[in-house]
Tab-separated table of C-alpha atoms and ligand atoms in Angstrom:
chain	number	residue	atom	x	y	z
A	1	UNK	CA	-62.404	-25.442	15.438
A	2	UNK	CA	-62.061	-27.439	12.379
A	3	UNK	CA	-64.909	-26.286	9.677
A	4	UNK	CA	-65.882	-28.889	6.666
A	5	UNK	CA	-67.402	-27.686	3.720
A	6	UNK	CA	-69.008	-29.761	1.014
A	7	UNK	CA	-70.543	-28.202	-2.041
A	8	UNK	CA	-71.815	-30.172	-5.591
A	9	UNK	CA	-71.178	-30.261	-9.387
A	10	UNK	CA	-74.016	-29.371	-11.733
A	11	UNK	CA	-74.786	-30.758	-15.049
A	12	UNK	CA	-76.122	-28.152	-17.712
A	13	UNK	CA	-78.668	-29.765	-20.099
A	14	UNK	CA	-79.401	-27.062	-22.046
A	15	UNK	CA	-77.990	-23.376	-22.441
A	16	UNK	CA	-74.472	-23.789	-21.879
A	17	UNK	CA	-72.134	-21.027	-23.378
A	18	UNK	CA	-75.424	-19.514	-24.953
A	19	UNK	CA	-76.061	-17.957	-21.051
A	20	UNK	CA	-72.685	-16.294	-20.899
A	21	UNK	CA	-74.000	-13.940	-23.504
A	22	UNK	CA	-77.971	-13.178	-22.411
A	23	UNK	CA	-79.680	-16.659	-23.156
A	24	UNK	CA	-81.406	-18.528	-20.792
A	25	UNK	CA	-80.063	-22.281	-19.439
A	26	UNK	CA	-81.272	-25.210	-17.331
A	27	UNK	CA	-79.155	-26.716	-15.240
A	28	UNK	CA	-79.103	-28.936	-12.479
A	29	UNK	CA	-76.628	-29.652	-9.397
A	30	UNK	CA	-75.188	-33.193	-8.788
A	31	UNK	CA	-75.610	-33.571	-5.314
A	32	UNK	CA	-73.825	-37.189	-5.369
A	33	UNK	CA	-70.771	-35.291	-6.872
A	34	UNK	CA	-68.961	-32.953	-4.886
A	35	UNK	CA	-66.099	-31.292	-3.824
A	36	UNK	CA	-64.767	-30.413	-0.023
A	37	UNK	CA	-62.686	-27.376	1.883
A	38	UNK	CA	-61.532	-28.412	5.533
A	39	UNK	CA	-60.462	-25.295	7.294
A	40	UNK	CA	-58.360	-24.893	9.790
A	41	UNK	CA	-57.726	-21.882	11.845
A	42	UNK	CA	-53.743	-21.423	13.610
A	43	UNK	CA	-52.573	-18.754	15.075
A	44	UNK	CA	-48.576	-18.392	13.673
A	45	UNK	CA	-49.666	-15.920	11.280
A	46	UNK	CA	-49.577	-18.397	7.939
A	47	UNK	CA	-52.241	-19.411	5.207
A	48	UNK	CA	-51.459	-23.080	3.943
A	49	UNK	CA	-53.485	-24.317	0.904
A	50	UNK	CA	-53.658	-27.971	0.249
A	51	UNK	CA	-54.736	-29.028	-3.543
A	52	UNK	CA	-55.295	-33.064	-2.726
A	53	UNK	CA	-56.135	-34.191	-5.737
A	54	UNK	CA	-53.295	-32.205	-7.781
A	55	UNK	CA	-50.727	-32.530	-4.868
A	56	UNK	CA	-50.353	-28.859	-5.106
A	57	UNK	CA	-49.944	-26.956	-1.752
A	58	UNK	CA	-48.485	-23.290	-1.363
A	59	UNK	CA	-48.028	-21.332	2.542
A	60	UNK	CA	-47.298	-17.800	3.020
A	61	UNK	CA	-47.594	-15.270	6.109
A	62	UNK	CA	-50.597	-13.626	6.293
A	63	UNK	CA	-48.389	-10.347	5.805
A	64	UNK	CA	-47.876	-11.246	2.368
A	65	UNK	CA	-51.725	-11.984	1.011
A	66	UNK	CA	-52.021	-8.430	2.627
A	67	UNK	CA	-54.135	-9.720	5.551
A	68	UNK	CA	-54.592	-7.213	8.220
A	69	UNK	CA	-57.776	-8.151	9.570
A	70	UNK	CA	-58.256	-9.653	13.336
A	71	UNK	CA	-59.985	-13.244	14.202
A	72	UNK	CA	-63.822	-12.343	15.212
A	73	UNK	CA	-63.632	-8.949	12.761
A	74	UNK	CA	-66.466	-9.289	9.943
A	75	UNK	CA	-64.348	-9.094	6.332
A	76	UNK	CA	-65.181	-6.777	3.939
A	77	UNK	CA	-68.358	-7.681	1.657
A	78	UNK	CA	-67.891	-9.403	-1.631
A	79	UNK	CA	-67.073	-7.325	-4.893
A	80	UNK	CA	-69.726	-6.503	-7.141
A	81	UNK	CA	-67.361	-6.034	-10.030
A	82	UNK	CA	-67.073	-8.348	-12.430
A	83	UNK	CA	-63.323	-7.708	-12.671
A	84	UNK	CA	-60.580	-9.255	-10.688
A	85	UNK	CA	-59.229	-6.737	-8.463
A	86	UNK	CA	-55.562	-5.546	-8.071
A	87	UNK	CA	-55.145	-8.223	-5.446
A	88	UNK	CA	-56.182	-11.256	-7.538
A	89	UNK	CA	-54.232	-9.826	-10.468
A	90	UNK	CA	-51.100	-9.834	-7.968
A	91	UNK	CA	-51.623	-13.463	-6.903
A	92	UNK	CA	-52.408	-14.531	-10.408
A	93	UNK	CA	-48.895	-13.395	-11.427
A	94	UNK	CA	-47.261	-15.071	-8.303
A	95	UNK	CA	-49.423	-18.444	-8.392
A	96	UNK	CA	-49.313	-21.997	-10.280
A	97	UNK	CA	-52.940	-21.173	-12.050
A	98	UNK	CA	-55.094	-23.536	-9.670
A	99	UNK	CA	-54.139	-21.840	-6.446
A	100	UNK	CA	-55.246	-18.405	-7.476
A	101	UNK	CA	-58.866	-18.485	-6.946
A	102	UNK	CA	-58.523	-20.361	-3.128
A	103	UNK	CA	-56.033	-17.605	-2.653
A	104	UNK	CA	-57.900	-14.648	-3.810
A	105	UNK	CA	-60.726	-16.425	-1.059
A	106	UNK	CA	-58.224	-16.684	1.665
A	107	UNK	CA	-57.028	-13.078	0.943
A	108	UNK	CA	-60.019	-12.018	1.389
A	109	UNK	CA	-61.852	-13.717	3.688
A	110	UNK	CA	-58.927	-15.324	6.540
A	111	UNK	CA	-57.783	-13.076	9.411
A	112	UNK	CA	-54.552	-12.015	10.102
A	113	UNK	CA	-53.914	-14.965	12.326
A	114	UNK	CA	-54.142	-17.697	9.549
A	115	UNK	CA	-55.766	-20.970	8.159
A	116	UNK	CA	-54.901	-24.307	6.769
A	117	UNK	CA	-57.382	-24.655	3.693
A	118	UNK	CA	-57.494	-28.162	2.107
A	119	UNK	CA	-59.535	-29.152	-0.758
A	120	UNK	CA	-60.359	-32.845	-1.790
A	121	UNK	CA	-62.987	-33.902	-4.517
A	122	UNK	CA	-65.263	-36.554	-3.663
A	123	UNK	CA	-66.101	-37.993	-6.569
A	124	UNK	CA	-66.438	-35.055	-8.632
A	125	UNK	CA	-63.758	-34.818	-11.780
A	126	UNK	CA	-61.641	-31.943	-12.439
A	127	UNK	CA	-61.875	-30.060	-15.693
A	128	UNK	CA	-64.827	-31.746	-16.895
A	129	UNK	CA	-67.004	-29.560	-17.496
A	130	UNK	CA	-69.264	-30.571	-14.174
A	131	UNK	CA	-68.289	-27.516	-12.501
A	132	UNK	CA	-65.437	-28.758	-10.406
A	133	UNK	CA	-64.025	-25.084	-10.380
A	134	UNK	CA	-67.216	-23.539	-9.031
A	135	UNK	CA	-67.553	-26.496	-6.465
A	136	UNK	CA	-64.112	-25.359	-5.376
A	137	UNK	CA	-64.868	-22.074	-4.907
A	138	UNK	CA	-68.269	-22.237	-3.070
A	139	UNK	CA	-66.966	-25.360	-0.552
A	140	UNK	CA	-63.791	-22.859	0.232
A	141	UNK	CA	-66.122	-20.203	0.091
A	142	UNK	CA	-68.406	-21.594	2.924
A	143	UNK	CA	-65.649	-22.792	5.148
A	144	UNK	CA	-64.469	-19.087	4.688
A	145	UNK	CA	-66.940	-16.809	5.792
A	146	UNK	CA	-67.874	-19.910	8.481
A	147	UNK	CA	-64.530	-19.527	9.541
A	148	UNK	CA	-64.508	-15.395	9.561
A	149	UNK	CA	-68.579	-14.627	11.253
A	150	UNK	CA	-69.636	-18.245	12.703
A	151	UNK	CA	-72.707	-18.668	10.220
A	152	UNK	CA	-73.165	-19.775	6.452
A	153	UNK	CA	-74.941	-17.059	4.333
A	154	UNK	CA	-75.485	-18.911	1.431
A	155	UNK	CA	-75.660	-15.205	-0.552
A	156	UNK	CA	-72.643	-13.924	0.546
A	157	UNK	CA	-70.724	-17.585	-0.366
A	158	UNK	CA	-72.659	-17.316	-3.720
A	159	UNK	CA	-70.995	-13.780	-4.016
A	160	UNK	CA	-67.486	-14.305	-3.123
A	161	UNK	CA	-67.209	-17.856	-4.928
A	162	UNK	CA	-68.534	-15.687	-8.155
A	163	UNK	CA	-65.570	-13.122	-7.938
A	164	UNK	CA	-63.428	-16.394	-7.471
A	165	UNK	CA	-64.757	-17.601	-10.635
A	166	UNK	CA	-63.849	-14.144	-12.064
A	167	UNK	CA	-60.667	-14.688	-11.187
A	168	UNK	CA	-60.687	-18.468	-12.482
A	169	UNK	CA	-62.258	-17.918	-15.760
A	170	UNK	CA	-62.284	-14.231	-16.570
A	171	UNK	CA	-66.185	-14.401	-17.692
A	172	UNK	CA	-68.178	-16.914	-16.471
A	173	UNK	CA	-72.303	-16.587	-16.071
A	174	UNK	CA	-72.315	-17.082	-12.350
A	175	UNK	CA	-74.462	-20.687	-13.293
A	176	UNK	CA	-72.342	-22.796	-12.011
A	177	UNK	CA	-71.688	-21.220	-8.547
A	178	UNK	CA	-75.378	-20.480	-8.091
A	179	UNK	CA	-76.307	-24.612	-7.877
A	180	UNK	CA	-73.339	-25.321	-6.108
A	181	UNK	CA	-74.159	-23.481	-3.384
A	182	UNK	CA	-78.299	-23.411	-3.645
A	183	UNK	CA	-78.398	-26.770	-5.339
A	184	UNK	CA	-81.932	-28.096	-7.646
A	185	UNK	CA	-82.313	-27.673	-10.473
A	186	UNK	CA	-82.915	-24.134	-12.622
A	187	UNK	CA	-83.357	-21.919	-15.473
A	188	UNK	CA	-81.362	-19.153	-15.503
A	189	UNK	CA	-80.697	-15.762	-17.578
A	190	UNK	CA	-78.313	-12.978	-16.642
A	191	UNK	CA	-79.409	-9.383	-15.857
A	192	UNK	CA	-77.323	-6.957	-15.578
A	193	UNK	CA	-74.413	-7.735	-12.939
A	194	UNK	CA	-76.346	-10.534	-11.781
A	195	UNK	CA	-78.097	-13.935	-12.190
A	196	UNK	CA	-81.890	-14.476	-12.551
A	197	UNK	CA	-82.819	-17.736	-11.071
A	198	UNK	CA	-86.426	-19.294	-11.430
A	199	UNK	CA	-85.903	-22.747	-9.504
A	200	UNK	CA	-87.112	-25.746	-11.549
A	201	UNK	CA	-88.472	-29.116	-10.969
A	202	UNK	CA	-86.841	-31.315	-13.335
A	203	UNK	CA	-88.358	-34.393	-13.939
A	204	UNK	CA	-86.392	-37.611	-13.282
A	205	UNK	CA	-84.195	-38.390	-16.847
A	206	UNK	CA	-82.729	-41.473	-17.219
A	207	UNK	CA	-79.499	-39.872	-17.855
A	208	UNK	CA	-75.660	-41.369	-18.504
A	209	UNK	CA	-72.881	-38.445	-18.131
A	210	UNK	CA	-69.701	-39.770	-19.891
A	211	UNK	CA	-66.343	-38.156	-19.001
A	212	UNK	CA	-63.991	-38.434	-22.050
A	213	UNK	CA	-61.379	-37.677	-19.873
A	214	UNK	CA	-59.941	-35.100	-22.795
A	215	UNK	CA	-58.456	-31.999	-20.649
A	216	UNK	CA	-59.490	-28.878	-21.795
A	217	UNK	CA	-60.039	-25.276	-20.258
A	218	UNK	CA	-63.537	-23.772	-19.325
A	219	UNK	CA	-61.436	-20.181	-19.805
A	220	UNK	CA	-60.303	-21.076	-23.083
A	221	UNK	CA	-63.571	-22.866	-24.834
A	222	UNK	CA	-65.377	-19.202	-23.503
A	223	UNK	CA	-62.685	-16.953	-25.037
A	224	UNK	CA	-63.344	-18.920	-28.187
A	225	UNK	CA	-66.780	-18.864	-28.444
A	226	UNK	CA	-66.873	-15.046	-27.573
A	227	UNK	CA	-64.148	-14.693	-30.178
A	228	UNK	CA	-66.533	-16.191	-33.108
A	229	UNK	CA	-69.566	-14.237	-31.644
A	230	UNK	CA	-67.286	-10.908	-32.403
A	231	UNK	CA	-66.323	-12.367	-35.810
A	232	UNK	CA	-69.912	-12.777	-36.811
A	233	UNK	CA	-72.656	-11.300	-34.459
A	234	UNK	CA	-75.057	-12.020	-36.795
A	235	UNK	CA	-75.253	-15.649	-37.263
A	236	UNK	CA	-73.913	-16.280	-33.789
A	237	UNK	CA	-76.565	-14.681	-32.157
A	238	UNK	CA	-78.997	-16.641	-34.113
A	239	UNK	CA	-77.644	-19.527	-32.707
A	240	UNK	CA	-77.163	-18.135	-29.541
A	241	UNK	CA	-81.212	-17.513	-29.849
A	242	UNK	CA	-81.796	-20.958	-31.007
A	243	UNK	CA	-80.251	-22.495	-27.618
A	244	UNK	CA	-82.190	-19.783	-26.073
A	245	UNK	CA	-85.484	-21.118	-27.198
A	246	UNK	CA	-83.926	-24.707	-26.533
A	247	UNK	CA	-83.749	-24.014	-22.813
A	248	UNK	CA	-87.197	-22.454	-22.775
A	249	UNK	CA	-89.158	-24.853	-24.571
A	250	UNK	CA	-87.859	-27.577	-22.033
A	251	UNK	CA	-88.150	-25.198	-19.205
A	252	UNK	CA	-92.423	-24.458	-19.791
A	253	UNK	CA	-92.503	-28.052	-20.289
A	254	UNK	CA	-90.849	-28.926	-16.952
A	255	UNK	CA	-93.360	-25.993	-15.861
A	256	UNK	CA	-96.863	-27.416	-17.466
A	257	UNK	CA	-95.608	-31.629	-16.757
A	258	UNK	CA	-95.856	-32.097	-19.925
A	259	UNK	CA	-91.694	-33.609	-20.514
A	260	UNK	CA	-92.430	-35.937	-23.085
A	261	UNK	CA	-89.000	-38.102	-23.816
A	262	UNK	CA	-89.152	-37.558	-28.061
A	263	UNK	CA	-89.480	-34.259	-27.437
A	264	UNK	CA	-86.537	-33.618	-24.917
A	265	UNK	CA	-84.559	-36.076	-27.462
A	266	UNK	CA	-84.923	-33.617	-30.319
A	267	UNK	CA	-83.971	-30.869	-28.189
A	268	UNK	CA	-80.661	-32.872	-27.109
A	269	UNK	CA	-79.549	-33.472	-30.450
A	270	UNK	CA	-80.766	-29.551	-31.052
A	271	UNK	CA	-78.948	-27.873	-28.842
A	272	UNK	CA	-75.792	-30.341	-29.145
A	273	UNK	CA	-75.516	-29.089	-33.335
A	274	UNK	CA	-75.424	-25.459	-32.064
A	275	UNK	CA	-73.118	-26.119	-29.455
A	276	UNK	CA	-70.649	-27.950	-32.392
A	277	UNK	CA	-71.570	-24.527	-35.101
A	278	UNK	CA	-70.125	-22.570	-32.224
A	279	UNK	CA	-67.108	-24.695	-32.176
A	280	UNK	CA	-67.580	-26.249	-28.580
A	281	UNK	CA	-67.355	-29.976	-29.588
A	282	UNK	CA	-64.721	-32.534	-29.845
A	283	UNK	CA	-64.131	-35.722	-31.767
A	284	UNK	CA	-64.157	-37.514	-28.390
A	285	UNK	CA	-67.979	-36.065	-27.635
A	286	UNK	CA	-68.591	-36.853	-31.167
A	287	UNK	CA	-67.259	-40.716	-30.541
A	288	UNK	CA	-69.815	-40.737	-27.463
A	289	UNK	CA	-73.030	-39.465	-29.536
A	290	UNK	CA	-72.034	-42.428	-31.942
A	291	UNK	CA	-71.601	-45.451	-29.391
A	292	UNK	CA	-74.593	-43.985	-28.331
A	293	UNK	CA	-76.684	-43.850	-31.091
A	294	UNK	CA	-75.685	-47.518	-31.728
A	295	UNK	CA	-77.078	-48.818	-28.520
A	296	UNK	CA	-80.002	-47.228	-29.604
A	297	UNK	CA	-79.673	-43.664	-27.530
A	298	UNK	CA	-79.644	-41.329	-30.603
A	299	UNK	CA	-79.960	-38.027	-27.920
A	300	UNK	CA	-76.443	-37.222	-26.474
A	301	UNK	CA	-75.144	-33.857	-26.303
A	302	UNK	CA	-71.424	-32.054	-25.018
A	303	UNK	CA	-72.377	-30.509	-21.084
A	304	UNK	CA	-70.810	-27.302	-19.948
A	305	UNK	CA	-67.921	-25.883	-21.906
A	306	UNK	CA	-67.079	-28.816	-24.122
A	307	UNK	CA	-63.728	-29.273	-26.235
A	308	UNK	CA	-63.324	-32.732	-24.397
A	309	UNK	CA	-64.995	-33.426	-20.654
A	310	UNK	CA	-68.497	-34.865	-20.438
A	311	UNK	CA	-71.593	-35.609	-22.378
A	312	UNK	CA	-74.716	-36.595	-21.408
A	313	UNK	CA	-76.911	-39.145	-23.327
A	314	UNK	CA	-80.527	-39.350	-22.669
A	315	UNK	CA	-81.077	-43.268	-22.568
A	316	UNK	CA	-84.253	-43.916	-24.772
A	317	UNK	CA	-85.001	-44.701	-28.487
A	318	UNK	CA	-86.171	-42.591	-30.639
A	319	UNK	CA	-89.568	-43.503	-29.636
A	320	UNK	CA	-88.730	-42.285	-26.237
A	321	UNK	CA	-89.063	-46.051	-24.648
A	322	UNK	CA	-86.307	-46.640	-22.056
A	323	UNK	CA	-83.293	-48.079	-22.740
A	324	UNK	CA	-83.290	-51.503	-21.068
A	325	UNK	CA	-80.453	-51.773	-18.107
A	326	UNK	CA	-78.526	-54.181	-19.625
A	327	UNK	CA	-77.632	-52.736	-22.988
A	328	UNK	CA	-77.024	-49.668	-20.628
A	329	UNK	CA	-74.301	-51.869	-18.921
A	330	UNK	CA	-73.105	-53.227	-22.298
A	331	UNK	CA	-72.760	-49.090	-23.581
A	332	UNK	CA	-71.280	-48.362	-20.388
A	333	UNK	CA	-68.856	-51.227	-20.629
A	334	UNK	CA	-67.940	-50.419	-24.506
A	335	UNK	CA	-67.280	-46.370	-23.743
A	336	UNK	CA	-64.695	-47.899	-20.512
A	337	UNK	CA	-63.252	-49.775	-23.030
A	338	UNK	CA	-62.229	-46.308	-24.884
A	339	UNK	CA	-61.076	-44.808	-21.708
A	340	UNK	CA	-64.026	-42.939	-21.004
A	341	UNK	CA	-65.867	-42.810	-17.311
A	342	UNK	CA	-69.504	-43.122	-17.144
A	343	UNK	CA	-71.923	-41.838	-14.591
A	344	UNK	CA	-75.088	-42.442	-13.969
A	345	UNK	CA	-76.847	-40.161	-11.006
A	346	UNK	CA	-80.072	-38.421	-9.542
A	347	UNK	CA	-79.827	-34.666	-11.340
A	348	UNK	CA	-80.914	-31.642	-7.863
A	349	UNK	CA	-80.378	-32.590	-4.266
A	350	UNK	CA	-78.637	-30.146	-1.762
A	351	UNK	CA	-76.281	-27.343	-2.691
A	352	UNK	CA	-73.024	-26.136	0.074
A	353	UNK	CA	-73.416	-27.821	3.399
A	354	UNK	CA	-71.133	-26.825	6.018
A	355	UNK	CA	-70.029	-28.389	9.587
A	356	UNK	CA	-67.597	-27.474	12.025
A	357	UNK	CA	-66.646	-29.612	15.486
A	358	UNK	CA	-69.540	-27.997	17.070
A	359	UNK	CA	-72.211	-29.099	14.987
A	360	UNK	CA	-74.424	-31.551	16.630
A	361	UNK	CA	-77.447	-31.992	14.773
A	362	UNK	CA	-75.657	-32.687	11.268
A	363	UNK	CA	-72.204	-34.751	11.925
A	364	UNK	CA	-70.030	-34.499	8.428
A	365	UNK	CA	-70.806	-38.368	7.730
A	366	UNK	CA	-67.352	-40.218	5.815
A	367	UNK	CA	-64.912	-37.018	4.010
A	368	UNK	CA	-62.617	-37.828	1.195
A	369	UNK	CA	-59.975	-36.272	3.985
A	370	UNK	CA	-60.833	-39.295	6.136
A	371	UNK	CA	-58.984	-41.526	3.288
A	372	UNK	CA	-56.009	-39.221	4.048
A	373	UNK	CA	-56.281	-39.974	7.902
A	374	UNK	CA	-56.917	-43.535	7.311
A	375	UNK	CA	-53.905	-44.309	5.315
A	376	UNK	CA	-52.005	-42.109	7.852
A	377	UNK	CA	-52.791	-44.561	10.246
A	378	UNK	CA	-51.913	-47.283	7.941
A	379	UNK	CA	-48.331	-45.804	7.268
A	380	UNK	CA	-47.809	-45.742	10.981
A	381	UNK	CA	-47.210	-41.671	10.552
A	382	UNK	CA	-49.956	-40.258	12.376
A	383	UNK	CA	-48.668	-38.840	16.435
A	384	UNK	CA	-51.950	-41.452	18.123
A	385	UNK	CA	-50.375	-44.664	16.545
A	386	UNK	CA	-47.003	-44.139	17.299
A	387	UNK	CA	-47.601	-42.438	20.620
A	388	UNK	CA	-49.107	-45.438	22.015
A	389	UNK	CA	-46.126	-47.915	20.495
A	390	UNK	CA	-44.329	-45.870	22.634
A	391	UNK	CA	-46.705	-45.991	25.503
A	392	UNK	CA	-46.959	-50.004	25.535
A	393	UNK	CA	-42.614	-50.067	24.863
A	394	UNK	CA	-42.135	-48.232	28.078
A	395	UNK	CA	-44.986	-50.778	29.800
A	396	UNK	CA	-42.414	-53.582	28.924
A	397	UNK	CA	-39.307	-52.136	29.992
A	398	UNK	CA	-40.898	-51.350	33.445
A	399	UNK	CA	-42.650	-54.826	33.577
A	400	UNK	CA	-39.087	-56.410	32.681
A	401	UNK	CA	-37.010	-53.942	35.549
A	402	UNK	CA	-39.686	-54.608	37.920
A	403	UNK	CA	-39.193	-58.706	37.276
A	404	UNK	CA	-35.330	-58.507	37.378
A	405	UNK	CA	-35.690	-56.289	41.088
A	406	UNK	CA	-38.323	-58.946	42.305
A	407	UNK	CA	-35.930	-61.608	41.461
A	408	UNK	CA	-32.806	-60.074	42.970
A	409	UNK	CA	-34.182	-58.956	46.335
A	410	UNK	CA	-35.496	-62.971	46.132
A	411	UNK	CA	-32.664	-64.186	45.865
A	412	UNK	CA	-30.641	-61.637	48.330
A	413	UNK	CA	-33.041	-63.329	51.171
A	414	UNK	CA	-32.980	-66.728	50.351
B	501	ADP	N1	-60.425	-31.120	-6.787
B	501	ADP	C1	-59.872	-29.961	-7.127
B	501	ADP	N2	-58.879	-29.435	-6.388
B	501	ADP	C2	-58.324	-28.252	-6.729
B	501	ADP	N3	-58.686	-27.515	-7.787
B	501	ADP	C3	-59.655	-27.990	-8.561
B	501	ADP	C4	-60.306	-29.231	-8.278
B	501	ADP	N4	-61.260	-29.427	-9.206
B	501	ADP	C5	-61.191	-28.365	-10.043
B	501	ADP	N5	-60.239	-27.508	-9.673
B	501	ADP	C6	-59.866	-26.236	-10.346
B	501	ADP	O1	-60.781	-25.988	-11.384
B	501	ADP	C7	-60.107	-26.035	-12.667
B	501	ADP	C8	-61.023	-26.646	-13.707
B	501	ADP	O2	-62.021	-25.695	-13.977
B	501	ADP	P1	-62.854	-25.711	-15.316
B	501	ADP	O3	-61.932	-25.704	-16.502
B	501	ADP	O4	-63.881	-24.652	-15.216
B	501	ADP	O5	-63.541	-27.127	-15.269
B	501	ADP	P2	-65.004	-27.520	-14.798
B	501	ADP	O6	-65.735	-27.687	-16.076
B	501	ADP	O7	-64.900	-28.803	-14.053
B	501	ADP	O8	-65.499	-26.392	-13.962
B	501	ADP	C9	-58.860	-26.859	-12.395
B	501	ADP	O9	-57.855	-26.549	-13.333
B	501	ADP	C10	-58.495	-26.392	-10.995
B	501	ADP	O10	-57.899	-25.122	-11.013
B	502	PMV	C1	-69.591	-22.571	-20.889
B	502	PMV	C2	-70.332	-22.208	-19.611
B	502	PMV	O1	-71.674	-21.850	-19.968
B	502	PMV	C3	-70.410	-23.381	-18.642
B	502	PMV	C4	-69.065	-23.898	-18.203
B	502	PMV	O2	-69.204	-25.023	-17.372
B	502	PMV	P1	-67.914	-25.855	-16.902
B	502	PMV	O3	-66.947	-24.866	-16.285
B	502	PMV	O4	-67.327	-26.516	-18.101
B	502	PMV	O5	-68.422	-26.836	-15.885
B	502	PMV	C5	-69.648	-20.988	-18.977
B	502	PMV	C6	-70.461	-20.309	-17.890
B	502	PMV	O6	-71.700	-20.469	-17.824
B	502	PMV	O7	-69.842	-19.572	-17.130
């Protein structure tokens, strides 16, 4: 039984970095944008990972992620540490650094028999501070415990692609996981261990998310920002307070319907300065905000960990009048001219969604894996297409024996 997985990005608009240490964010998932796991159970005793999009792809036996556990047996429950265990530790020192955390999963979650675990992005980008790691982690998640008890939990997925995110970034707030899996759109604060969410109706922004396309590390912008907290708690956590109130303000006014555009402008452009005090910008977000401004969006701010990845520019003027479409195209065309990608989608929508070959009542639709198959087919390499060449090759040869027989016995007689 082959199990698909599919599970969103999520755009942060306010809170970002400021909610790893106590402050409260808003956030919502981009259900247009998302990431699939396709799992496949075999029964040779071998995990095979498949990274698509980075044509990275590691197998081992079972034996040697430790797997003891038998097909149909429930696996254990998910850690509530928030440190990697020995096990991840062990793979992290074996592993190129993007197999890890679908390792640590598979460890954990595959029987002894084995899997093949693919992953494929559809649409969403890598690295860009979207949440493509989280979306990783809860798709593989899903297809997981799917795989290991027949049913998605969407608590337990939320748990175990956490821990993977523990193992991917070392500290990360548990935002991104939580509206990949639950999708909508929320404010968030963490207590304790754990995540408060309060969901949230955001109103419909006219928002453009630009993708600089400038690589940079979720893992490292955190370490850095928690490195300038420790050098000067003081300050920092004023401006950890400031984003705090930020995320609030915007939050009651989501609350009481009272978003008015100026407003959530000023707040942009707000929370964007104390994102670049903490060190989290990048000439290449700062090159956005400008060709921004100039087409007469002055709100654009750095979303999720910043040092490169995306942006997102509220488009209207400073009076808060939307920005007419076409001097959106004409933005949109000038920031593609400087590399950049542009975006332009609905913020909320679903979170994970899982199917499997016995799912009726919701078929998987079109997969980015069905791009694979297709140009399988087109390559002549997959076993239908060339089993039937074969097929309609032995049709001739009998058609042309038969012939030859018909004609000799014809000619024996006459
Ligand atoms: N499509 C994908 N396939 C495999 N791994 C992915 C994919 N997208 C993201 N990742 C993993 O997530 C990492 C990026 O995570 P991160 O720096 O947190 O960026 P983001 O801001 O998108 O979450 C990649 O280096 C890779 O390990
Ligand atoms: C910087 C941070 O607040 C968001 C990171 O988002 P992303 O991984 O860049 O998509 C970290 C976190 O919340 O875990």
């Amino acid at each position: 039984m082959t199990i698909i997985a599919s599970a969103p990005g999520k755009v942060i608009l306010f809170g970002e970095h400021a909610v790893v240490h106590g402050s409260h964010a808003v956030a919502a998932a981009l259900s247009s944008l998302r990431v699939f796991a396709r799992l496949e159970p075999r029964s040779d005793n071998r995990v095979r990972i498949e990274l698509l999009d980075l044509g990275v792809w590691w197998e081992d036996e079972t034996s040697a992620l430790g797997i003891t556990r038998a097909r149909g047996e429930a696996p254990e429950p998910p850690p509530s540490s928030k440190k990697p265990n020995g096990r991840a530790l062990e793979l992290a020192r074996r592993l190129e650094a993007p197999l890890v955390a679908v390792a640590y999963l598979c460890a954990e979650l595959c029987d002894a028999e084995g899997a093949t675990l693919a992953v494929k992005s559809g649409g969403l980008p890598a690295g860009a501070g979207l949440g493509s790691s989280a979306a990783v982690a809860v798709a593989c998640a899903a297809a997981l415990c799917v795989g290991a008890t027949g049913a998605l939990r969407k608590d337990v997925a939320n748990a175990w692609a956490f821990a993977a995110e523990v193992v991917q970034h070392g500290r990360p707030s548990g935002l991104d996981n939580a509206l990949s899996c639950y999708g909508g759109g929320v404010v968030a604060v963490r207590r304790g261990a754990g995540l408060e969410r309060n969901t949230l109706e955001i109103p419909p922004l006219k928002l453009l998310i630009t993708n600089t396309r400038v690589a940079r590390s979720t893992k490292e912008l955190v370490a850095k920002v928690a490195a300038e907290f420790e050098a000067a708690p003081g300050p920092v956590r004023r401006l950890f307070d400031a984003i705090d109130t930020i995320a609030l303000d915007f939050a009651s006014a989501c609350r009481e319907n009272r978003v008015a555009t100026p407003f959530v402008a000023r707040l942009v452009r707000l929370n964007h300065a104390l994102l670049r005090a903490l060190g989290a910008s990048h000439p290449a977000l700062e090159a956005v905000a400008d060709m921004a401004t100039e087409a007469g969006a002055p709100a654009t701010k750095l979303t999720g960990a910043g040092g490169g990845g995306c942006a997102i520019t509220l488009l209207h003027d400073a009076e808060g009048i939307e920005i007419a479409d076409d001097k959106v195209r004409r933005l949109v065309q000038k920031l593609r001219r400087r590399g950049f990608d542009c975006y332009q989608t609905d913020l909320g929508g679903p979170g994970v969604r899982c199917y499997d070959d016995d799912d009726d009542d919701e078929p998987p639709g079109a997969t980015p894996f069905d791009d694979d198959d297709d140009d399988k087919k087109k390559n002549g390499s997959s076993r239908p297409h060339s089993s039937s060449l074969a097929v309609m090759v032995a049709a001739v040869v009998l058609l042309l024996s038969f012939a030859l027989l018909k004609n000799r016995a014809g000619s024996a007689a006459r």
